[in-house]
Amino acid sequence: MSNRPSASKIAHYFIHVRLLPSGCLKKIEIPAAKAFLQRQFPELTEAMISVEASHSKTIALSHPQIQSRFVQMMRSVSDLDTPEQISEATLAECCLRCFISHHIALVCIELERRFREQSGLRAVNVLPYV
């Protein structure tokens, strides 16, 4: 399994997966996070960052590289930073939260796939606990 994200996986950094009270998952695009991602990684073209992008197109950056830059931005904020620097750290955190929200949903769906037949476990039963 490669750490190089496909074009469609890049959207995981600006689309947040939210659990609704009904138990359904809703994907919410966050335009500020998308614009921030494009500013931080200008090598990502509009076609690569588009939600409708080709699934087979891969990107030269790896998930660890993208995530490391975001974590570094979050950790480097101090009380003396400008509002712009603080805002960038907040957007970096937002991008990471979006990415994590996708993985939480995917793990819950995988658990359902593996255990539904045996135990009746469904992703909607697990999601409220994570």
GROMACS .gro file of N, CA and C in nm:
model
  390
    1MET      N    1   0.084  -0.117   0.000
    1MET     CA    2   0.000   0.000   0.000
    1MET      C    3   0.089   0.125   0.000
    2SER      N    4   0.066   0.213  -0.093
    2SER     CA    5   0.148   0.333  -0.109
    2SER      C    6   0.099   0.445  -0.020
    3ASN      N    7   0.194   0.527   0.026
    3ASN     CA    8   0.159   0.647   0.102
    3ASN      C    9   0.127   0.764   0.010
    4ARG      N   10   0.140   0.744  -0.121
    4ARG     CA   11   0.109   0.849  -0.216
    4ARG      C   12  -0.042   0.854  -0.235
    5PRO      N   13  -0.104   0.967  -0.204
    5PRO     CA   14  -0.249   0.974  -0.215
    5PRO      C   15  -0.295   0.987  -0.360
    6SER      N   16  -0.407   0.925  -0.390
    6SER     CA   17  -0.467   0.947  -0.521
    6SER      C   18  -0.535   1.083  -0.517
    7ALA      N   19  -0.569   1.133  -0.633
    7ALA     CA   20  -0.633   1.265  -0.641
    7ALA      C   21  -0.761   1.269  -0.558
    8SER      N   22  -0.837   1.161  -0.559
    8SER     CA   23  -0.963   1.161  -0.483
    8SER      C   24  -0.939   1.163  -0.332
    9LYS      N   25  -0.826   1.108  -0.287
    9LYS     CA   26  -0.796   1.106  -0.143
    9LYS      C   27  -0.754   1.243  -0.092
   10ILE      N   28  -0.705   1.330  -0.180
   10ILE     CA   29  -0.667   1.465  -0.139
   10ILE      C   30  -0.790   1.538  -0.084
   11ALA      N   31  -0.906   1.508  -0.138
   11ALA     CA   32  -1.030   1.572  -0.090
   11ALA      C   33  -1.057   1.538   0.056
   12HIS      N   34  -0.997   1.432   0.107
   12HIS     CA   35  -1.015   1.397   0.249
   12HIS      C   36  -0.961   1.504   0.342
   13TYR      N   37  -0.877   1.593   0.290
   13TYR     CA   38  -0.821   1.700   0.372
   13TYR      C   39  -0.912   1.823   0.379
   14PHE      N   40  -1.017   1.828   0.298
   14PHE     CA   41  -1.107   1.943   0.306
   14PHE      C   42  -1.255   1.906   0.305
   15ILE      N   43  -1.284   1.779   0.316
   15ILE     CA   44  -1.423   1.734   0.330
   15ILE      C   45  -1.435   1.663   0.464
   16HIS      N   46  -1.522   1.714   0.548
   16HIS     CA   47  -1.541   1.658   0.682
   16HIS      C   48  -1.658   1.560   0.680
   17VAL      N   49  -1.639   1.444   0.740
   17VAL     CA   50  -1.746   1.344   0.751
   17VAL      C   51  -1.808   1.359   0.888
   18ARG      N   52  -1.936   1.390   0.890
   18ARG     CA   53  -2.005   1.416   1.016
   18ARG      C   54  -2.118   1.315   1.034
   19LEU      N   55  -2.135   1.271   1.157
   19LEU     CA   56  -2.245   1.181   1.192
   19LEU      C   57  -2.367   1.264   1.227
   20LEU      N   58  -2.476   1.240   1.157
   20LEU     CA   59  -2.601   1.310   1.184
   20LEU      C   60  -2.679   1.238   1.294
   21PRO      N   61  -2.770   1.307   1.362
   21PRO     CA   62  -2.851   1.240   1.466
   21PRO      C   63  -2.926   1.118   1.414
   22SER      N   64  -2.955   1.116   1.285
   22SER     CA   65  -3.026   1.002   1.225
   22SER      C   66  -2.937   0.879   1.211
   23GLY      N   67  -2.806   0.897   1.234
   23GLY     CA   68  -2.713   0.786   1.219
   23GLY      C   69  -2.646   0.782   1.082
   24CYS      N   70  -2.689   0.870   0.994
   24CYS     CA   71  -2.629   0.877   0.860
   24CYS      C   72  -2.503   0.962   0.863
   25LEU      N   73  -2.415   0.937   0.769
   25LEU     CA   74  -2.294   1.017   0.754
   25LEU      C   75  -2.319   1.124   0.649
   26LYS      N   76  -2.269   1.243   0.675
   26LYS     CA   77  -2.282   1.353   0.579
   26LYS      C   78  -2.143   1.409   0.553
   27LYS      N   79  -2.111   1.425   0.425
   27LYS     CA   80  -1.982   1.483   0.386
   27LYS      C   81  -2.004   1.632   0.361
   28ILE      N   82  -1.921   1.714   0.428
   28ILE     CA   83  -1.934   1.859   0.419
   28ILE      C   84  -1.801   1.916   0.370
   29GLU      N   85  -1.804   1.979   0.253
   29GLU     CA   86  -1.683   2.043   0.201
   29GLU      C   87  -1.660   2.173   0.276
   30ILE      N   88  -1.535   2.196   0.315
   30ILE     CA   89  -1.498   2.318   0.386
   30ILE      C   90  -1.410   2.400   0.291
   31PRO      N   91  -1.470   2.501   0.225
   31PRO     CA   92  -1.396   2.579   0.125
   31PRO      C   93  -1.268   2.643   0.178
   32ALA      N   94  -1.269   2.691   0.302
   32ALA     CA   95  -1.148   2.754   0.358
   32ALA      C   96  -1.035   2.652   0.370
   33ALA      N   97  -1.067   2.528   0.406
   33ALA     CA   98  -0.966   2.423   0.416
   33ALA      C   99  -0.914   2.386   0.278
   34LYS      N  100  -1.002   2.383   0.179
   34LYS     CA  101  -0.962   2.352   0.042
   34LYS      C  102  -0.866   2.460  -0.010
   35ALA      N  103  -0.900   2.586   0.010
   35ALA     CA  104  -0.814   2.697  -0.035
   35ALA      C  105  -0.680   2.693   0.037
   36PHE      N  106  -0.683   2.663   0.166
   36PHE     CA  107  -0.560   2.654   0.245
   36PHE      C  108  -0.470   2.542   0.191
   37LEU      N  109  -0.529   2.427   0.164
   37LEU     CA  110  -0.453   2.314   0.109
   37LEU      C  111  -0.387   2.354  -0.023
   38GLN      N  112  -0.459   2.424  -0.107
   38GLN     CA  113  -0.404   2.467  -0.235
   38GLN      C  114  -0.290   2.568  -0.216
   39ARG      N  115  -0.302   2.655  -0.115
   39ARG     CA  116  -0.194   2.752  -0.088
   39ARG      C  117  -0.069   2.683  -0.033
   40GLN      N  118  -0.089   2.585   0.054
   40GLN     CA  119   0.024   2.516   0.115
   40GLN      C  120   0.094   2.422   0.018
   41PHE      N  121   0.018   2.366  -0.074
   41PHE     CA  122   0.073   2.270  -0.170
   41PHE      C  123   0.035   2.314  -0.311
   42PRO      N  124   0.100   2.418  -0.363
   42PRO     CA  125   0.065   2.470  -0.495
   42PRO      C  126   0.086   2.369  -0.607
   43GLU      N  127   0.164   2.266  -0.580
   43GLU     CA  128   0.185   2.163  -0.681
   43GLU      C  129   0.059   2.080  -0.707
   44LEU      N  130  -0.039   2.094  -0.619
   44LEU     CA  131  -0.168   2.028  -0.641
   44LEU      C  132  -0.249   2.116  -0.735
   45THR      N  133  -0.277   2.064  -0.852
   45THR     CA  134  -0.355   2.142  -0.948
   45THR      C  135  -0.502   2.135  -0.912
   46GLU      N  136  -0.581   2.222  -0.971
   46GLU     CA  137  -0.726   2.222  -0.947
   46GLU      C  138  -0.786   2.086  -0.983
   47ALA      N  139  -0.736   2.025  -1.091
   47ALA     CA  140  -0.788   1.894  -1.131
   47ALA      C  141  -0.759   1.789  -1.026
   48MET      N  142  -0.642   1.797  -0.962
   48MET     CA  143  -0.606   1.699  -0.860
   48MET      C  144  -0.688   1.717  -0.734
   49ILE      N  145  -0.720   1.840  -0.701
   49ILE     CA  146  -0.786   1.869  -0.575
   49ILE      C  147  -0.938   1.865  -0.587
   50SER      N  148  -0.987   1.855  -0.708
   50SER     CA  149  -1.131   1.850  -0.732
   50SER      C  150  -1.189   1.721  -0.676
   51VAL      N  151  -1.307   1.731  -0.618
   51VAL     CA  152  -1.373   1.613  -0.561
   51VAL      C  153  -1.401   1.510  -0.670
   52GLU      N  154  -1.423   1.556  -0.791
   52GLU     CA  155  -1.455   1.467  -0.902
   52GLU      C  156  -1.330   1.418  -0.975
   53ALA      N  157  -1.213   1.440  -0.919
   53ALA     CA  158  -1.087   1.406  -0.986
   53ALA      C  159  -1.077   1.257  -1.014
   54SER      N  160  -0.992   1.225  -1.109
   54SER     CA  161  -0.968   1.087  -1.147
   54SER      C  162  -0.910   1.009  -1.028
   55HIS      N  163  -0.962   0.890  -1.007
   55HIS     CA  164  -0.915   0.808  -0.895
   55HIS      C  165  -0.777   0.749  -0.921
   56SER      N  166  -0.738   0.740  -1.047
   56SER     CA  167  -0.611   0.675  -1.078
   56SER      C  168  -0.492   0.770  -1.074
   57LYS      N  169  -0.517   0.898  -1.076
   57LYS     CA  170  -0.408   0.996  -1.077
   57LYS      C  171  -0.345   1.002  -0.938
   58THR      N  172  -0.213   0.983  -0.931
   58THR     CA  173  -0.146   0.991  -0.802
   58THR      C  174  -0.067   1.120  -0.792
   59ILE      N  175  -0.033   1.156  -0.673
   59ILE     CA  176   0.029   1.284  -0.643
   59ILE      C  177   0.168   1.258  -0.587
   60ALA      N  178   0.263   1.344  -0.622
   60ALA     CA  179   0.402   1.326  -0.580
   60ALA      C  180   0.420   1.336  -0.429
   61LEU      N  181   0.332   1.405  -0.362
   61LEU     CA  182   0.341   1.417  -0.216
   61LEU      C  183   0.283   1.293  -0.150
   62SER      N  184   0.333   1.262  -0.033
   62SER     CA  185   0.276   1.150   0.043
   62SER      C  186   0.189   1.204   0.156
   63HIS      N  187   0.101   1.120   0.206
   63HIS     CA  188   0.019   1.160   0.321
   63HIS      C  189   0.108   1.203   0.438
   64PRO      N  190   0.214   1.128   0.472
   64PRO     CA  191   0.299   1.173   0.583
   64PRO      C  192   0.361   1.311   0.560
   65GLN      N  193   0.397   1.343   0.437
   65GLN     CA  194   0.453   1.476   0.410
   65GLN      C  195   0.348   1.585   0.433
   66ILE      N  196   0.229   1.563   0.383
   66ILE     CA  197   0.121   1.661   0.400
   66ILE      C  198   0.089   1.676   0.548
   67GLN      N  199   0.071   1.564   0.616
   67GLN     CA  200   0.034   1.568   0.757
   67GLN      C  201   0.144   1.627   0.843
   68SER      N  202   0.270   1.597   0.812
   68SER     CA  203   0.381   1.654   0.890
   68SER      C  204   0.384   1.805   0.881
   69ARG      N  205   0.360   1.857   0.761
   69ARG     CA  206   0.359   2.002   0.747
   69ARG      C  207   0.246   2.064   0.830
   70PHE      N  208   0.129   2.002   0.828
   70PHE     CA  209   0.016   2.054   0.905
   70PHE      C  210   0.043   2.047   1.056
   71VAL      N  211   0.098   1.936   1.102
   71VAL     CA  212   0.130   1.922   1.245
   71VAL      C  213   0.235   2.025   1.285
   72GLN      N  214   0.335   2.044   1.202
   72GLN     CA  215   0.439   2.143   1.231
   72GLN      C  216   0.378   2.283   1.242
   73MET      N  217   0.285   2.315   1.155
   73MET     CA  218   0.219   2.446   1.162
   73MET      C  219   0.141   2.461   1.291
   74MET      N  220   0.074   2.356   1.333
   74MET     CA  221  -0.005   2.360   1.457
   74MET      C  222   0.086   2.379   1.578
   75ARG      N  223   0.197   2.308   1.580
   75ARG     CA  224   0.288   2.312   1.696
   75ARG      C  225   0.368   2.441   1.705
   76SER      N  226   0.386   2.509   1.594
   76SER     CA  227   0.473   2.627   1.594
   76SER      C  228   0.401   2.755   1.635
   77VAL      N  229   0.273   2.747   1.665
   77VAL     CA  230   0.197   2.866   1.704
   77VAL      C  231   0.230   2.904   1.848
   78SER      N  232   0.250   3.034   1.869
   78SER     CA  233   0.272   3.085   2.004
   78SER      C  234   0.181   3.205   2.027
   79ASP      N  235   0.178   3.253   2.149
   79ASP     CA  236   0.095   3.368   2.183
   79ASP      C  237   0.139   3.494   2.109
   80LEU      N  238   0.262   3.497   2.062
   80LEU     CA  239   0.316   3.616   1.996
   80LEU      C  240   0.293   3.616   1.845
   81ASP      N  241   0.236   3.509   1.794
   81ASP     CA  242   0.214   3.500   1.650
   81ASP      C  243   0.105   3.597   1.604
   82THR      N  244   0.111   3.629   1.476
   82THR     CA  245   0.012   3.718   1.416
   82THR      C  246  -0.120   3.642   1.400
   83PRO      N  247  -0.230   3.715   1.385
   83PRO     CA  248  -0.358   3.648   1.360
   83PRO      C  249  -0.355   3.559   1.236
   84GLU      N  250  -0.278   3.598   1.135
   84GLU     CA  251  -0.268   3.516   1.014
   84GLU      C  252  -0.202   3.382   1.043
   85GLN      N  253  -0.096   3.384   1.125
   85GLN     CA  254  -0.028   3.259   1.160
   85GLN      C  255  -0.119   3.169   1.245
   86ILE      N  256  -0.192   3.230   1.335
   86ILE     CA  257  -0.285   3.153   1.418
   86ILE      C  258  -0.395   3.094   1.330
   87SER      N  259  -0.444   3.173   1.236
   87SER     CA  260  -0.547   3.125   1.144
   87SER      C  261  -0.496   3.009   1.060
   88GLU      N  262  -0.372   3.017   1.014
   88GLU     CA  263  -0.316   2.907   0.936
   88GLU      C  264  -0.303   2.780   1.019
   89ALA      N  265  -0.265   2.794   1.145
   89ALA     CA  266  -0.256   2.677   1.233
   89ALA      C  267  -0.394   2.615   1.253
   90THR      N  268  -0.495   2.700   1.265
   90THR     CA  269  -0.633   2.652   1.281
   90THR      C  270  -0.679   2.579   1.155
   91LEU      N  271  -0.644   2.632   1.039
   91LEU     CA  272  -0.681   2.565   0.913
   91LEU      C  273  -0.605   2.434   0.895
   92ALA      N  274  -0.479   2.430   0.938
   92ALA     CA  275  -0.403   2.305   0.932
   92ALA      C  276  -0.471   2.199   1.019
   93GLU      N  277  -0.515   2.240   1.138
   93GLU     CA  278  -0.587   2.147   1.225
   93GLU      C  279  -0.718   2.103   1.161
   94CYS      N  280  -0.787   2.193   1.096
   94CYS     CA  281  -0.912   2.160   1.028
   94CYS      C  282  -0.889   2.055   0.920
   95CYS      N  283  -0.783   2.072   0.842
   95CYS     CA  284  -0.750   1.974   0.737
   95CYS      C  285  -0.723   1.836   0.796
   96LEU      N  286  -0.650   1.833   0.907
   96LEU     CA  287  -0.622   1.705   0.973
   96LEU      C  288  -0.749   1.643   1.031
   97ARG      N  289  -0.837   1.725   1.087
   97ARG     CA  290  -0.964   1.674   1.139
   97ARG      C  291  -1.048   1.612   1.027
   98CYS      N  292  -1.048   1.677   0.912
   98CYS     CA  293  -1.120   1.623   0.796
   98CYS      C  294  -1.064   1.486   0.758
   99PHE      N  295  -0.931   1.479   0.749
   99PHE     CA  296  -0.865   1.353   0.712
   99PHE      C  297  -0.900   1.243   0.812
  100ILE      N  298  -0.891   1.275   0.939
  100ILE     CA  299  -0.922   1.177   1.044
  100ILE      C  300  -1.068   1.134   1.039
  101SER      N  301  -1.157   1.228   1.011
  101SER     CA  302  -1.300   1.194   1.005
  101SER      C  303  -1.327   1.089   0.897
  102HIS      N  304  -1.255   1.096   0.785
  102HIS     CA  305  -1.271   0.995   0.680
  102HIS      C  306  -1.224   0.859   0.729
  103HIS      N  307  -1.112   0.856   0.798
  103HIS     CA  308  -1.059   0.728   0.845
  103HIS      C  309  -1.147   0.666   0.952
  104ILE      N  310  -1.203   0.745   1.038
  104ILE     CA  311  -1.295   0.692   1.139
  104ILE      C  312  -1.414   0.627   1.069
  105ALA      N  313  -1.472   0.696   0.973
  105ALA     CA  314  -1.587   0.641   0.900
  105ALA      C  315  -1.548   0.513   0.827
  106LEU      N  316  -1.432   0.512   0.762
  106LEU     CA  317  -1.389   0.393   0.688
  106LEU      C  318  -1.366   0.274   0.779
  107VAL      N  319  -1.309   0.296   0.896
  107VAL     CA  320  -1.286   0.187   0.991
  107VAL      C  321  -1.419   0.131   1.040
  108CYS      N  322  -1.513   0.217   1.070
  108CYS     CA  323  -1.645   0.170   1.116
  108CYS      C  324  -1.716   0.091   1.006
  109ILE      N  325  -1.705   0.137   0.883
  109ILE     CA  326  -1.766   0.064   0.771
  109ILE      C  327  -1.698  -0.071   0.752
  110GLU      N  328  -1.567  -0.075   0.768
  110GLU     CA  329  -1.494  -0.202   0.757
  110GLU      C  330  -1.534  -0.298   0.869
  111LEU      N  331  -1.551  -0.246   0.990
  111LEU     CA  332  -1.597  -0.331   1.101
  111LEU      C  333  -1.735  -0.389   1.070
  112GLU      N  334  -1.823  -0.308   1.014
  112GLU     CA  335  -1.955  -0.358   0.975
  112GLU      C  336  -1.941  -0.468   0.871
  113ARG      N  337  -1.858  -0.446   0.771
  113ARG     CA  338  -1.840  -0.545   0.666
  113ARG      C  339  -1.791  -0.679   0.723
  114ARG      N  340  -1.700  -0.671   0.819
  114ARG     CA  341  -1.641  -0.793   0.874
  114ARG      C  342  -1.732  -0.865   0.972
  115PHE      N  343  -1.812  -0.792   1.050
  115PHE     CA  344  -1.884  -0.855   1.161
  115PHE      C  345  -2.036  -0.849   1.150
  116ARG      N  346  -2.090  -0.790   1.047
  116ARG     CA  347  -2.235  -0.776   1.038
  116ARG      C  348  -2.305  -0.911   1.029
  117GLU      N  349  -2.251  -0.998   0.947
  117GLU     CA  350  -2.315  -1.127   0.927
  117GLU      C  351  -2.316  -1.210   1.056
  118GLN      N  352  -2.206  -1.209   1.131
  118GLN     CA  353  -2.195  -1.287   1.254
  118GLN      C  354  -2.277  -1.227   1.368
  119SER      N  355  -2.264  -1.096   1.386
  119SER     CA  356  -2.321  -1.036   1.507
  119SER      C  357  -2.425  -0.928   1.482
  120GLY      N  358  -2.448  -0.895   1.356
  120GLY     CA  359  -2.544  -0.790   1.326
  120GLY      C  360  -2.488  -0.650   1.349
  121LEU      N  361  -2.357  -0.640   1.370
  121LEU     CA  362  -2.294  -0.510   1.393
  121LEU      C  363  -2.307  -0.421   1.270
  122ARG      N  364  -2.347  -0.297   1.294
  122ARG     CA  365  -2.359  -0.200   1.185
  122ARG      C  366  -2.274  -0.078   1.219
  123ALA      N  367  -2.226  -0.012   1.115
  123ALA     CA  368  -2.143   0.108   1.134
  123ALA      C  369  -2.216   0.213   1.217
  124VAL      N  370  -2.347   0.226   1.196
  124VAL     CA  371  -2.423   0.328   1.272
  124VAL      C  372  -2.426   0.296   1.421
  125ASN      N  373  -2.402   0.170   1.458
  125ASN     CA  374  -2.396   0.134   1.600
  125ASN      C  375  -2.262   0.172   1.662
  126VAL      N  376  -2.157   0.175   1.582
  126VAL     CA  377  -2.022   0.202   1.630
  126VAL      C  378  -1.988   0.352   1.625
  127LEU      N  379  -2.031   0.419   1.520
  127LEU     CA  380  -1.994   0.559   1.497
  127LEU      C  381  -2.019   0.653   1.616
  128PRO      N  382  -2.131   0.642   1.687
  128PRO     CA  383  -2.152   0.735   1.799
  128PRO      C  384  -2.048   0.723   1.910
  129TYR      N  385  -1.974   0.612   1.914
  129TYR     CA  386  -1.877   0.592   2.022
  129TYR      C  387  -1.738   0.643   1.988
  130VAL      N  388  -1.717   0.686   1.864
  130VAL     CA  389  -1.583   0.735   1.826
  130VAL      C  390  -1.583   0.884   1.800
   0.00000   0.00000   0.00000
